[in-house]
Amino acid sequence: LISMRNIWKTYQMGEEELHALRGVSFDVQRGEYVAIIGPSGSGKSTLMNLIGCLDTPSQGHYWINGKLASDMNDDELARIRNKEIGFVFQTFNLLARATALHNVELPLIYAGIGATERHETAKRSLASVELADRMMHKPNELSGGQRQRVAIARALVNHPSLLLADEPTGALDSKTSFEIMNLFERLHAEGNTIIVVTHEHDIAERAHRVISIRDGKIDKDDRIR
Amino acid sequence: LISMRNIWKTYQMGEEELHALRGVSFDVQRGEYVAIIGPSGSGKSTLMNLIGCLDTPSQGHYWINGKLASDMNDDELARIRNKEIGFVFQTFNLLARATALHNVELPLIYAGIGATERHETAKRSLASVELADRMMHKPNELSGGQRQRVAIARALVNHPSLLLADEPTGALDSKTSFEIMNLFERLHAEGNTIIVVTHEHDIAERAHRVISIRDGKIDKDDRIR
Ligand SMILES: Nc1ncnc2c1ncn2[C@@H]1O[C@H](COP(=O)(O)OP(=O)(O)OP(=O)(O)O)[C@@H](O)[C@H]1O
Ligand SMILES: Nc1ncnc2c1ncn2[C@@H]1O[C@H](COP(=O)(O)OP(=O)(O)OP(=O)(O)O)[C@@H](O)[C@H]1O
Ligand SMILES: [Mg+2]
Ligand SMILES: [Mg+2]
């Protein structure tokens, strides 16, 4: 499903070059459940943004579904991002002026789903993260963990074949984290692919494979189940 | 130092009332180290904002330093917020267009510290959270955990007598979390007061007292050291 070869991501900081990723290569097959771990600043979110086609590498090649991402036009990229991929961002990225419900409806709007079905599906997605009673709240009327759950509900609402979750339980208590991981495992059991960035060991050990990143490079890549 | 009696915080949602806090009462003495735990949405951040004088209760009384917060004028409140209290926000609240260094200098600017000393002090605070080499980055040029550390450095830079930290290690790996907790304990050992909201048990058990919040009420209040 995903193939990266010799990926570099470099930022120009005035005179200096900062290499966030330094020659990363790996494959992920359809249906895998991968955890990405590593210290703060090691390059995990940068890598996730490349996988999700939200950013482009400075060097190297990235194939998704057998096609080079750099060969895709804007329509193809938009379709992949909105229909195939569900992305839980580390900083949630919710629309500040829209309700939780409308935020969760967004991917369904891109998918061309009609208003009534969209409403119902978004409601169900919010119910699955225990936020049915907060649907009409805007992000600034929600707690940190509630916003994170809206971001999760939005990522799952399209039933994505590839779920990219960047620290999806950072703001959640252990009971809620457990419920979210159960949701992810249900999605995975249906044959979908899951890549989770996490700092938490109990989250990482529920994956089938753990890739460890350090200073922009892959440091370990172990099958654990 | 802090005294709350029968504190309520109520939001009007159209026709309905949402009670985020429902009659909270407790005291914190100078020099205590308190952890506040509780499920997502239970009222922890709401409580922290009241303690930090960033918000006012709908009902009840709040004394800080023996004086009713509702009796204070804007100058007194500003002085307390900028000189006495260090606040690590759950959502960091960094200035997006300022560098990490400038963000950390902000409390020193309010304290009237001159430019050279301010620069040095802010640099040292960033070094204490291992971000000396990221001083000139703006928040969107930093990783999630790096932003959290800038927020921590800013909260500590004024050597506050009251540190309020709302989930200060949510975006950090365990090694970095450990280092941050050591910083907090050094501050506490110097006689300062610390109140930390956390979802993580290893963080909570380093405090001397754990207050558990559920549905806007205090559910338990235990001395653990
Ligand atoms: N726009 C940018 N300009 C310059 N440097 C950047 C930029 N974005 C990220 N970086 C740097 O790239 C490195 C990797 O960042 P990234 O966000 O991928 O880390 P991370 O592994 O997700 O960390 P965390 O666990 O803290 O979220 C960091 O050291 C960061 O400072
Ligand atoms: N402006 C607001 N309007 C309406 N409801 C609000 C508002 N702000 C917060 N709430 C509600 O008040 C409750 C408490 O929120 P608070 O942010 O204090 O929770 P929390 O304990 O910090 O949660 P978390 O662990 O998820 O950060 C939540 O259920 C939230 O939906
Ligand atoms: Mg990150
Ligand atoms: Mg909170």
PDB file of C-alpha atoms and ligand atoms in Angstrom, chain A residues 144, chain B residues 45 90 166-167, ligand 4:
ATOM      1  CA  GLY A 144      -9.159  19.109  25.334  1.00  0.00           C
TER       2      GLY A 144
ATOM      3  CA  SER B  45      -9.311  22.820  32.882  1.00  0.00           C
ATOM      4  CA  GLN B  90      -3.496  22.375  27.849  1.00  0.00           C
ATOM      5  CA  ASP B 166      -2.708  21.550  32.683  1.00  0.00           C
ATOM      6  CA  GLU B 167      -1.551  18.201  31.274  1.00  0.00           C
TER       7      GLU B 167
HETATM    8 MG    MG C   4      -8.727  19.848  30.089  1.00  0.00          MG
END
